[in-house]
CSV table of C-alpha atoms in Angstrom, one decimal:
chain,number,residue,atom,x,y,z
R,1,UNK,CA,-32.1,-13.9,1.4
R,2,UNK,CA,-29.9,-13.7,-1.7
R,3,UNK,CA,-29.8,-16.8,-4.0
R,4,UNK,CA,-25.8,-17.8,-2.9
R,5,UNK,CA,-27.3,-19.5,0.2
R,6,UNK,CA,-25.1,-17.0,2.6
R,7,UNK,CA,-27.7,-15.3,5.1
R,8,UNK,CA,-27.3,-11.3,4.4
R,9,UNK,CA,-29.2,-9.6,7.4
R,10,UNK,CA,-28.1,-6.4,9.1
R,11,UNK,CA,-27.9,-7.4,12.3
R,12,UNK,CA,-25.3,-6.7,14.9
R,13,UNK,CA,-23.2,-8.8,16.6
R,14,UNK,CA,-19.9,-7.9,19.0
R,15,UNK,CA,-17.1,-10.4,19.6
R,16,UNK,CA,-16.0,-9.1,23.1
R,17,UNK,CA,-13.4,-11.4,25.5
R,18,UNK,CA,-12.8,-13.8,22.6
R,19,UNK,CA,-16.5,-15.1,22.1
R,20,UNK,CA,-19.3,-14.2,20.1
R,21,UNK,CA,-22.0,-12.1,21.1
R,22,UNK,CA,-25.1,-11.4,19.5
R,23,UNK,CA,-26.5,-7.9,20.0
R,24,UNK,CA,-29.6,-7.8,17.1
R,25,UNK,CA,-31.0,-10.9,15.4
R,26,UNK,CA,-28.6,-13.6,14.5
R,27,UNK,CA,-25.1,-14.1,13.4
R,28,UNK,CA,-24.7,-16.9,10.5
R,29,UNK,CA,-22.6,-19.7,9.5
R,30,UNK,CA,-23.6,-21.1,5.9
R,31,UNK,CA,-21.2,-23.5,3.7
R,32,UNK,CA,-20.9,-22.5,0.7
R,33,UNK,CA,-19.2,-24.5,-1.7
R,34,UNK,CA,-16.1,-25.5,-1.0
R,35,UNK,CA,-15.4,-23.2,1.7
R,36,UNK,CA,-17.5,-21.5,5.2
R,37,UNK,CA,-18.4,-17.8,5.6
R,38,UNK,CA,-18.3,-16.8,8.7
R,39,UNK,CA,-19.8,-13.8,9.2
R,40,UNK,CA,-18.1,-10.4,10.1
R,41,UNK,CA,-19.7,-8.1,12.5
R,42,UNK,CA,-22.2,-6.1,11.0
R,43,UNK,CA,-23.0,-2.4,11.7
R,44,UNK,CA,-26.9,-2.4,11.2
R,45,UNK,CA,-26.2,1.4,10.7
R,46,UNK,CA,-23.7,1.5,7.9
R,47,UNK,CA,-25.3,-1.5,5.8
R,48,UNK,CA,-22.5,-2.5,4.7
R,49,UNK,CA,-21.1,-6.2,4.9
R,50,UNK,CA,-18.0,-7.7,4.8
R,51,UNK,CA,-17.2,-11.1,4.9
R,52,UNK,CA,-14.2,-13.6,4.9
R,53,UNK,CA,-14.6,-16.8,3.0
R,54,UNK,CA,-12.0,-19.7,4.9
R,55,UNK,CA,-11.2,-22.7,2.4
R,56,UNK,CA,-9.9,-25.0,5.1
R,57,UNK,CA,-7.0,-27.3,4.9
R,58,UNK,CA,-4.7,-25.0,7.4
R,59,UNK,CA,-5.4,-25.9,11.3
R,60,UNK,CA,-4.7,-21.8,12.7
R,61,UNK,CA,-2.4,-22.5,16.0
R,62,UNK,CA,-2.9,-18.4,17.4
R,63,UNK,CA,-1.7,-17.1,14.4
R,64,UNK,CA,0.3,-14.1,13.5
R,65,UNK,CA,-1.9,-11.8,11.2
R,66,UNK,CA,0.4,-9.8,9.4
R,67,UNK,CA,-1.3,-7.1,6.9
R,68,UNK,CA,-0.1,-6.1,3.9
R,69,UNK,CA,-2.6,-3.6,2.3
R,70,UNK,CA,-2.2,-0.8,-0.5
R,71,UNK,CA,-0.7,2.6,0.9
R,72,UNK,CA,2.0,5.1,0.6
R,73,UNK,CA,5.1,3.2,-1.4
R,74,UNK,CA,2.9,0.2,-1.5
R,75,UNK,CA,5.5,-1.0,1.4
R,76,UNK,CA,2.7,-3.3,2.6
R,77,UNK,CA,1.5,-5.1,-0.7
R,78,UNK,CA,4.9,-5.7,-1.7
R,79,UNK,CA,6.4,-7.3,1.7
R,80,UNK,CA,3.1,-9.3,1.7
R,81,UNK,CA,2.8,-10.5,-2.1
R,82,UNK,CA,7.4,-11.2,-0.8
R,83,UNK,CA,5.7,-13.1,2.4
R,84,UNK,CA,3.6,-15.3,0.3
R,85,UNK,CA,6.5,-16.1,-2.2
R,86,UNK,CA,9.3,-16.9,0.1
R,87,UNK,CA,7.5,-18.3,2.3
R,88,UNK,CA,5.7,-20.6,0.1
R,89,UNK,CA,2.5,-19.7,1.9
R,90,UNK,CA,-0.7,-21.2,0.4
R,91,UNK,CA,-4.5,-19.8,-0.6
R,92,UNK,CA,-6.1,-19.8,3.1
R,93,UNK,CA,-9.0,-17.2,2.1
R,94,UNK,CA,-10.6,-14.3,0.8
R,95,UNK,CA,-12.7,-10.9,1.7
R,96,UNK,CA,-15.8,-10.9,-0.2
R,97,UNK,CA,-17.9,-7.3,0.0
R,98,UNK,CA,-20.0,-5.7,-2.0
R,99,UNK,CA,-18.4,-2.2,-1.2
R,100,UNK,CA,-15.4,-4.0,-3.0
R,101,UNK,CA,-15.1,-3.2,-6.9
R,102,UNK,CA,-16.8,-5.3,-9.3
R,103,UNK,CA,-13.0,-6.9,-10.0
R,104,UNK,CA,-11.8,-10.4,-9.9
R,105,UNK,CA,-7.6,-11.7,-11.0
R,106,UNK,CA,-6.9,-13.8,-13.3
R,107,UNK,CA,-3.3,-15.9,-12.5
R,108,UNK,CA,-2.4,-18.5,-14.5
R,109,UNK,CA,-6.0,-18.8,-16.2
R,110,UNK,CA,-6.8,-19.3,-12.2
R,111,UNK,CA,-10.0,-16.8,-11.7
R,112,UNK,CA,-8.8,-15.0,-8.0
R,113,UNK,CA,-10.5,-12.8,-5.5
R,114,UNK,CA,-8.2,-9.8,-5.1
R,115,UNK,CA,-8.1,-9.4,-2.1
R,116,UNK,CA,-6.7,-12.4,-0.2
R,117,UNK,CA,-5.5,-14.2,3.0
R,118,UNK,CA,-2.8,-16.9,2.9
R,119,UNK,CA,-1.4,-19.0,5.9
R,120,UNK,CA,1.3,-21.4,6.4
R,121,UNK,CA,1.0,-25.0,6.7
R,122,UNK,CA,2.0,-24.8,10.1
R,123,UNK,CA,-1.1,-22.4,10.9
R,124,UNK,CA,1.1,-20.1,12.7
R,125,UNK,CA,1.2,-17.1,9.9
R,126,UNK,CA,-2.0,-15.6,8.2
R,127,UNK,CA,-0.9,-12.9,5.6
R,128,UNK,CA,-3.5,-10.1,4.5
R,129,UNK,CA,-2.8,-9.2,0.8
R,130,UNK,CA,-4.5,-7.2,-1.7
R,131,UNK,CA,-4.1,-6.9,-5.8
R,132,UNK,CA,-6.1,-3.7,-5.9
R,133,UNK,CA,-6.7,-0.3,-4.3
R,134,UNK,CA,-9.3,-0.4,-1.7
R,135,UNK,CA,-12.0,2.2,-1.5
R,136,UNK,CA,-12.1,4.6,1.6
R,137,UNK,CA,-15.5,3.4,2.2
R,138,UNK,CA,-14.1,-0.3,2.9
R,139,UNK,CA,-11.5,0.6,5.1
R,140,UNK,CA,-13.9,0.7,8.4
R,141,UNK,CA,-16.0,-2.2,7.5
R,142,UNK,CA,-12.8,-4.3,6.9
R,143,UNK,CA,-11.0,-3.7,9.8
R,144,UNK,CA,-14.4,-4.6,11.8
R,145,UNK,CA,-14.7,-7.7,9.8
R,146,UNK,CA,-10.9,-8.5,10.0
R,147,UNK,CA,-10.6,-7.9,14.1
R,148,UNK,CA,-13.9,-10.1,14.5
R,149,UNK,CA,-12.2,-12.8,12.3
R,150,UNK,CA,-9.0,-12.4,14.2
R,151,UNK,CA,-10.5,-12.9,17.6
R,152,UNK,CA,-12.4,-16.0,16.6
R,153,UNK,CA,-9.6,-17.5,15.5
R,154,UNK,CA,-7.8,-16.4,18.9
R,155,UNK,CA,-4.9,-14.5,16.8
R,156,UNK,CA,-1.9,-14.0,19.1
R,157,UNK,CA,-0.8,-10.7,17.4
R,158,UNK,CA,-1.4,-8.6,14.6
R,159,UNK,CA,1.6,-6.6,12.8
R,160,UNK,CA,0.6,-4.0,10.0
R,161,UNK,CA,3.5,-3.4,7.2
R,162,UNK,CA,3.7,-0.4,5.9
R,163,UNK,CA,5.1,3.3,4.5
R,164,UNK,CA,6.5,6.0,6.0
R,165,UNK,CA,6.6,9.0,3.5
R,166,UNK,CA,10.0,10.7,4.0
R,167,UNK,CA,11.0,13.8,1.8
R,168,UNK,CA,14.6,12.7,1.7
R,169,UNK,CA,14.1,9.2,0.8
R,170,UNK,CA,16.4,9.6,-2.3
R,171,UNK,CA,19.5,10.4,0.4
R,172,UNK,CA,18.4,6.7,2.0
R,173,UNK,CA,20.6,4.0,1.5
R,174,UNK,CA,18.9,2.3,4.1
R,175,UNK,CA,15.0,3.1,5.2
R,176,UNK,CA,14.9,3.0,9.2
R,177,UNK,CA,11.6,0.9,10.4
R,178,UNK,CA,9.2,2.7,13.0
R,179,UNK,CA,6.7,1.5,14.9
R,180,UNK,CA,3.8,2.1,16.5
R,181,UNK,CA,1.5,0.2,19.1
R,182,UNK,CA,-2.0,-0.4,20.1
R,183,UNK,CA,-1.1,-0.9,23.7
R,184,UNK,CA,1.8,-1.1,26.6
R,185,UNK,CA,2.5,-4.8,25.5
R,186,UNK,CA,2.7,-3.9,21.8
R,187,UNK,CA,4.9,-1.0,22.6
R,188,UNK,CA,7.0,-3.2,24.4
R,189,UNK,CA,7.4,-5.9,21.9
R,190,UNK,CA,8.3,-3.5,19.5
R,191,UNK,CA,11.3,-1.9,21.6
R,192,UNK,CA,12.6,-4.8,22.3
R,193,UNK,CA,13.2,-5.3,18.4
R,194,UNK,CA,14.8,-2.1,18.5
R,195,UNK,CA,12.2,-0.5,16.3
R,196,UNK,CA,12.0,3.2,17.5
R,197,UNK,CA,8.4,4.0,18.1
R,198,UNK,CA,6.7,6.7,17.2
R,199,UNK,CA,5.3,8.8,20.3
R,200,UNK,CA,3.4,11.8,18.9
R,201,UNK,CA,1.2,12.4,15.5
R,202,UNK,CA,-1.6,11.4,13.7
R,203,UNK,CA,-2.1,7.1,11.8
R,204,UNK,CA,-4.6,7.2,9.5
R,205,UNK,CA,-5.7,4.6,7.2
R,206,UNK,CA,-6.4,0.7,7.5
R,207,UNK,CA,-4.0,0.4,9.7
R,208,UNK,CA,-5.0,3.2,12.1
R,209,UNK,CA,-7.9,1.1,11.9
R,210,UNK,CA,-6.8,-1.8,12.7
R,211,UNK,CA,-5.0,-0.6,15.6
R,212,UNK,CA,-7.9,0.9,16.7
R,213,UNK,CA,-10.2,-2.2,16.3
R,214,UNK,CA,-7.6,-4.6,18.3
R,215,UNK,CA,-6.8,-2.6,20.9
R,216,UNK,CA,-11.0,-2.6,21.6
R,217,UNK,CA,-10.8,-6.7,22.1
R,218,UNK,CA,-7.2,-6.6,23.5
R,219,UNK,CA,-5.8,-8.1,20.9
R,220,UNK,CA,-1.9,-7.1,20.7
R,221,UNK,CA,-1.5,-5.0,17.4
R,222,UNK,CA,1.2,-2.7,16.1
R,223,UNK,CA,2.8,-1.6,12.5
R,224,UNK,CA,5.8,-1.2,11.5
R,225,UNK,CA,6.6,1.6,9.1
R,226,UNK,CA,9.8,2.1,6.7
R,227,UNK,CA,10.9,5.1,5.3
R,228,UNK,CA,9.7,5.9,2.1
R,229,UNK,CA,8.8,7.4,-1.2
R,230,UNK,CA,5.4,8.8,-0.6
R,231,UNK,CA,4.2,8.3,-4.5
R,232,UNK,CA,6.2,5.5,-5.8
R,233,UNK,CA,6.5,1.6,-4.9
R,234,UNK,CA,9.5,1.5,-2.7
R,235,UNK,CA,10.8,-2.0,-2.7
R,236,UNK,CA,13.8,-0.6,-0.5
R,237,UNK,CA,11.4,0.5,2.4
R,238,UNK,CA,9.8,-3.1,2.0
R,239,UNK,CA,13.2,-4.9,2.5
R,240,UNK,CA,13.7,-2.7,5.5
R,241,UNK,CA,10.5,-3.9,6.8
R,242,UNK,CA,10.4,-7.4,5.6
R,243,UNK,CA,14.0,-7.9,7.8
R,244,UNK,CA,12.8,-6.4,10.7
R,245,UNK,CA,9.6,-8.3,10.6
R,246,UNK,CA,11.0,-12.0,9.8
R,247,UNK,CA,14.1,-10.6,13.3
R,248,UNK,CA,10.6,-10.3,15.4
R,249,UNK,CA,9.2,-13.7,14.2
R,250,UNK,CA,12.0,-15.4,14.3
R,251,UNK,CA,11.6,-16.8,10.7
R,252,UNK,CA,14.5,-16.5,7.6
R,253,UNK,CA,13.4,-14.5,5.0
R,254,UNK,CA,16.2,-13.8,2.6
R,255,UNK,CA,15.7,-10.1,1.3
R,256,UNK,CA,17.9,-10.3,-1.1
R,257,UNK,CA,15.6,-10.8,-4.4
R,258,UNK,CA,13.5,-7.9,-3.0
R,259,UNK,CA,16.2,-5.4,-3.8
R,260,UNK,CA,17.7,-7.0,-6.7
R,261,UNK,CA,14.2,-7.1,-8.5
R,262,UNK,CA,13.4,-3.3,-7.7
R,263,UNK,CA,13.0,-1.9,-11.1
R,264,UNK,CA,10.7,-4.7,-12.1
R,265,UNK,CA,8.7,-4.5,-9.2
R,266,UNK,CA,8.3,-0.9,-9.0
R,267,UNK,CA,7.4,-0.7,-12.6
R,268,UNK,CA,4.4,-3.6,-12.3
R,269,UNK,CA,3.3,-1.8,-9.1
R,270,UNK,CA,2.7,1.2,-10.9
R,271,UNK,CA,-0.9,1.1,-11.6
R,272,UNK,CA,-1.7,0.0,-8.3
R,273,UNK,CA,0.4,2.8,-7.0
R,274,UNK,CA,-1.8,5.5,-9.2
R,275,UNK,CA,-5.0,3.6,-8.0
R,276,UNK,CA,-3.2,3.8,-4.4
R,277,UNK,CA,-3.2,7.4,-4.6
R,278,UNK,CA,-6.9,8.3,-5.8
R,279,UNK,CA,-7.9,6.0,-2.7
R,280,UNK,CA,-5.7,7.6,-0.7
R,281,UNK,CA,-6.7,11.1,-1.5
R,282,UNK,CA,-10.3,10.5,0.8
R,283,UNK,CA,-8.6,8.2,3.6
R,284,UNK,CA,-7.3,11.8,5.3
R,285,UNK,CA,-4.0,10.0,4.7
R,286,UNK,CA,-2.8,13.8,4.8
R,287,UNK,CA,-3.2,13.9,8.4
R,288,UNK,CA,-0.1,12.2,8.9
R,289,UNK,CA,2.0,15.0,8.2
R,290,UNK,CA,0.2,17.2,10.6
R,291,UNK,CA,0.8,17.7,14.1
R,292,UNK,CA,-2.1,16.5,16.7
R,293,UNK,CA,-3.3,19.5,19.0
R,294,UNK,CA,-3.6,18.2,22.1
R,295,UNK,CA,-0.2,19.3,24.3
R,296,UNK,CA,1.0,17.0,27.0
T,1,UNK,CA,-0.3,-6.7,-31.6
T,2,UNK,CA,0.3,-2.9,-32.5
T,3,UNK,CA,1.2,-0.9,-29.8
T,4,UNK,CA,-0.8,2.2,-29.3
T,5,UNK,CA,1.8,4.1,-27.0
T,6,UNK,CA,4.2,3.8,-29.6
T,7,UNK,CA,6.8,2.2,-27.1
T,8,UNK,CA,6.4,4.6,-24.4
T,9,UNK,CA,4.9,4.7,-20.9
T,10,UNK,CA,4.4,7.2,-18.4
T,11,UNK,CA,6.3,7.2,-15.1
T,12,UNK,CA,5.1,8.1,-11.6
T,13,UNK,CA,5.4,12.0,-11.2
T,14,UNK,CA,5.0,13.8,-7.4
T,15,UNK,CA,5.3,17.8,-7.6
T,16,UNK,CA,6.4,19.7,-4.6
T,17,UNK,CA,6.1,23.1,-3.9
T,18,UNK,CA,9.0,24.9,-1.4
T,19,UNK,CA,8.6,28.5,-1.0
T,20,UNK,CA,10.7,29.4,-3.7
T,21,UNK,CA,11.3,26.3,-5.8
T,22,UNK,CA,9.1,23.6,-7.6
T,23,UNK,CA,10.3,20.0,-7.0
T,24,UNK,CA,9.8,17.2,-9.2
T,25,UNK,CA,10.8,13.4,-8.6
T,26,UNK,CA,10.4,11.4,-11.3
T,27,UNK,CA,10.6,7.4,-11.0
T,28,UNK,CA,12.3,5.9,-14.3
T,29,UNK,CA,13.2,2.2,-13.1
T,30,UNK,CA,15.1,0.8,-15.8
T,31,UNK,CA,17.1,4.0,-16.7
T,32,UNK,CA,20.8,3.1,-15.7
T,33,UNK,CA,22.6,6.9,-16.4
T,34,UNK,CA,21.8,10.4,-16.9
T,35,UNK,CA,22.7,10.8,-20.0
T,36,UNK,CA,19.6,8.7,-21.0
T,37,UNK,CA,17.5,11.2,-19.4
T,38,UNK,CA,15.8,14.2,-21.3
T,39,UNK,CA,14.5,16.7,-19.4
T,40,UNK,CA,13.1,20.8,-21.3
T,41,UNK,CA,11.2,23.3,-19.5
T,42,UNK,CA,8.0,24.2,-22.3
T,43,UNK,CA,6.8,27.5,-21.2
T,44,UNK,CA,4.3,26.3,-18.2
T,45,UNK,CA,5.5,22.4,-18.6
T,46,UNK,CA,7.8,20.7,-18.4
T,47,UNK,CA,8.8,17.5,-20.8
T,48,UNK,CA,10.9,14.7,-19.7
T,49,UNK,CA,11.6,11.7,-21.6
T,50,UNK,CA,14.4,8.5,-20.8
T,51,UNK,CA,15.4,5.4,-22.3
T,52,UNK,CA,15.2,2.2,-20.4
T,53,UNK,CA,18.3,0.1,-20.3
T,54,UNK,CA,16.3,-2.8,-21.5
T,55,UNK,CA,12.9,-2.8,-23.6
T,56,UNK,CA,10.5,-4.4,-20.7
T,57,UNK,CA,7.4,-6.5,-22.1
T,58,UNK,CA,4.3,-7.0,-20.3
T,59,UNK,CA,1.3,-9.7,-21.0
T,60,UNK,CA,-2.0,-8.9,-19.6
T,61,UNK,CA,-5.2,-8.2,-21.2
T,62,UNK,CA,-6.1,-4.6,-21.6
T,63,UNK,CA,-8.8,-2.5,-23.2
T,64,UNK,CA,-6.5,-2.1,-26.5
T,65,UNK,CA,-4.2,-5.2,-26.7
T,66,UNK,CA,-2.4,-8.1,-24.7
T,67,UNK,CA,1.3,-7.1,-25.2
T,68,UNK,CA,2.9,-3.9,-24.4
T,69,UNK,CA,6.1,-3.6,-24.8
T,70,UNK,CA,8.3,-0.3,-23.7
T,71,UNK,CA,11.9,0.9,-23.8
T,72,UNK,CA,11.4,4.7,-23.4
T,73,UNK,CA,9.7,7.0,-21.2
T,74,UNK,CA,8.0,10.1,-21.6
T,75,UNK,CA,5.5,12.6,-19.6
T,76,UNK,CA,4.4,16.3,-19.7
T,77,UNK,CA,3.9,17.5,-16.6
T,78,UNK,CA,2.1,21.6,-15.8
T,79,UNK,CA,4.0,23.5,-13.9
T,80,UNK,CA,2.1,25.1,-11.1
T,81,UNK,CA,3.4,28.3,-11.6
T,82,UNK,CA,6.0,30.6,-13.5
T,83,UNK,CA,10.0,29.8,-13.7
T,84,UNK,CA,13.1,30.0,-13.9
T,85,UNK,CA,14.4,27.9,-16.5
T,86,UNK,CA,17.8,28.9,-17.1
T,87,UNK,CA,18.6,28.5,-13.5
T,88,UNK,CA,16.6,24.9,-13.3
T,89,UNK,CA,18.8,21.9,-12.4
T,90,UNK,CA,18.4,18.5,-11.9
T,91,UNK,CA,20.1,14.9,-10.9
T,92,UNK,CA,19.4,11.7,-11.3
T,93,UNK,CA,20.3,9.3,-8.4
T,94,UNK,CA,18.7,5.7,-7.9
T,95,UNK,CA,16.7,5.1,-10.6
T,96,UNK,CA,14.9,9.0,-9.7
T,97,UNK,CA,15.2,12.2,-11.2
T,98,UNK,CA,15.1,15.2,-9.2
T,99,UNK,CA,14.4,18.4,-11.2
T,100,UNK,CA,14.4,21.7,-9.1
T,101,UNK,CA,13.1,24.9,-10.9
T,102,UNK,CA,13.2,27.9,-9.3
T,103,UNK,CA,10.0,30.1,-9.2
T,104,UNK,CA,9.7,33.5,-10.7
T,105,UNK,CA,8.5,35.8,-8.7
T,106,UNK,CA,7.1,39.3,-9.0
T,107,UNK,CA,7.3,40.5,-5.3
T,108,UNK,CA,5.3,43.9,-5.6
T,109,UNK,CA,5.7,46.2,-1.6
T,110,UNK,CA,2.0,47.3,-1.1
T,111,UNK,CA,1.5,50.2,1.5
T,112,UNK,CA,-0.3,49.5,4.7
T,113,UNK,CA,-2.5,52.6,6.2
């Protein structure tokens, strides 16, 4: 047991039909301060741990999780970090992990964990956000420890933002959104947005992941993908997204600031993008341009 | 504070290779036309450097300094192979510059027995 008071054993434990199920020794609950890890599930196999640290004060109502994590054009770290600002959403968490790098935020003199989770008051929105690149070795255990936390929690849907990498980007006034679903229902949902869904190819990275990961505790999950620049921020692509997303939801989220600020935001993304892209480089991200084998 | 990068910074930079030209996409937010862009092919490099319509100042604390300030920007970036830099052209369209360069070639017929 390490001295923080949070119970770190490797054993494994499956969250199957919306309840917890212990397959090795024990799952833990310990308070901690202010706030209550639950535990993720736990591969004993990979050793790794994840866990996500709730500080209370937002009653979750089957929340939508939306995910907003570092890939190509950063279209998911910039819609979420938009999320959080317009819609005034507040601290609801954070993913604490020693596969993580030894990195903490400092904002406003405020010491943050960089990767974080904010809700609205409501308890009807969780957003997944992240300040820094995530290694490839995360990416697995995160998703396990994210889907686990999402079906505790009895999320109603998940919806990944992200990137699209287009060669012609530059000829794009306006970046289409596609979509693609972990299921029928997802599928569905999507179409009757209008967002054109992609049929044939390969996802890879956390949200491939997280796809996956839902779809094994039926939990409805799809991403929604705009057009854009494979190496730089695209605040564009984001606006396309962020539209398409608040349409879906049914909330108003004025995108207005997103485009007007583009040169701002694309040049303070710009280290994250370079990190982006050394992560990137052993996620087989470059799958996605390839075409899968299998014929139908 | 002094400013080690002497007012510059270094924009993002993706290379792509087409059969028969080098492509490279530089992204210079800030820079409002292309007469504020620079761009010279170096034998196997190629330099670019652009003035920002605005000097933009960031606070944060870094290895060298808190303040960094920039107006301009500037990168070398290797070329992957030989060119053509009298036929090499180049626009600059939303805040990107596109810079095509033709490859040189030496296309050599070897017999096959």
């Amino acid at each position: 047991m390490k001295h923080d008071g949070v119970v770190r054993t490797n054993s494994v434990a499956s969250t199957e039909g919306g309840s917890t199920k212990n397959l090795g020794t024990h799952t833990t609950r310990s308070k901690v301060g202010k706030g209550v890890i639950k535990r993720a599930r736990c591969i004993s196999l990979r050793l790794s741990e994840v866990y996500i640290k709730e500080y209370g004060g937002v009653e979750l109502k089957g929340p939508t999780l939306i995910e907003g994590l570092p890939d190509v054009g950063l279209v998911g770290v910039i819609s979420s970090a938009f999320l959080v600002d317009q819609l005034k959403l507040i601290p609801y968490g954070h993913v604490e992990s020693e596969l993580l790098p030894p990195v903490m935020v400092l904002h406003n003199a405020e010491l943050m964990h960089p990767l974080r989770l904010y809700a609205d008051k409501e308890g009807s929105i969780v957003v997944l956000t992240s300040e820094i690149a995530l290694p490839p070795t995360m990416l697995m255990p995160l998703a396990y420890a994210v889907v686990d936390w999402a079906v505790r929690n009895r999320v109603n849907r998940v919806i990944s933002l992200n990137g699209y990498p287009v060669p012609n980007r530059l000829d794009l006034e306006k970046p289409a959104v596609y979509g693609v679903g972990n299921g029928k229902d997802a599928v569905e949902y999507l179409r009757k947005y209008g967002v054109e869904v992609i049929e044939e190819g390969f996802v890879a990275g956390f949200y491939a992941m997280l796809l996956r990961e839902t779809a094994r505790y039926r939990v409805d999950a799809m991403a929604l993908l705009g057009q854009c620049f494979p190496k730089y921020p695209d605040p564009g692509a984001a606006a396309s997204v962020v539209s398409k997303l608040s349409e879906m939801l049914g909330i108003k989220v004025d995108v207005k600031p997103l485009l007007e600020k583009a040169d701002e935001i694309k040049l303070s993304m710009k280290d994250l993008m370079r990190q982006t892209e050394e992560s990137m480089s052993g996620s087989h991200k470059v799958l996605e341009e390839y075409l899968p084998a299998m014929y139908r | 504070m002094s400013d080690p990068y002497g007012g510059y910074i270094e924009p993002l930079v993706e290379v792509r290779e087409t059969g028969k030209e080098i492509e490279i996409y530089v992204d210079l937010p800030f820079v409002e036309d292309s007469k504020d862009v620079r761009v010279e092919v170096l034998d196997d490099e190629l330099e670019i450097t652009a003035a920002m319509r605005r000097s933009v100042r960031w606070e944060r604390w870094g290895t060298y300094q808190r303040f960094q300030a920039f107006s301009q920007y500037r990168t070398r970036i290797r070329l992957p192979g030989d060119v053509d830099a009298q036929n090499a052209r180049a626009t600059f369209r939303n805040g990107v510059l596109k810079v095509i360069l033709p490859k040189r070639i030496n296309k050599v017929k070897v017999n096959v027995e």
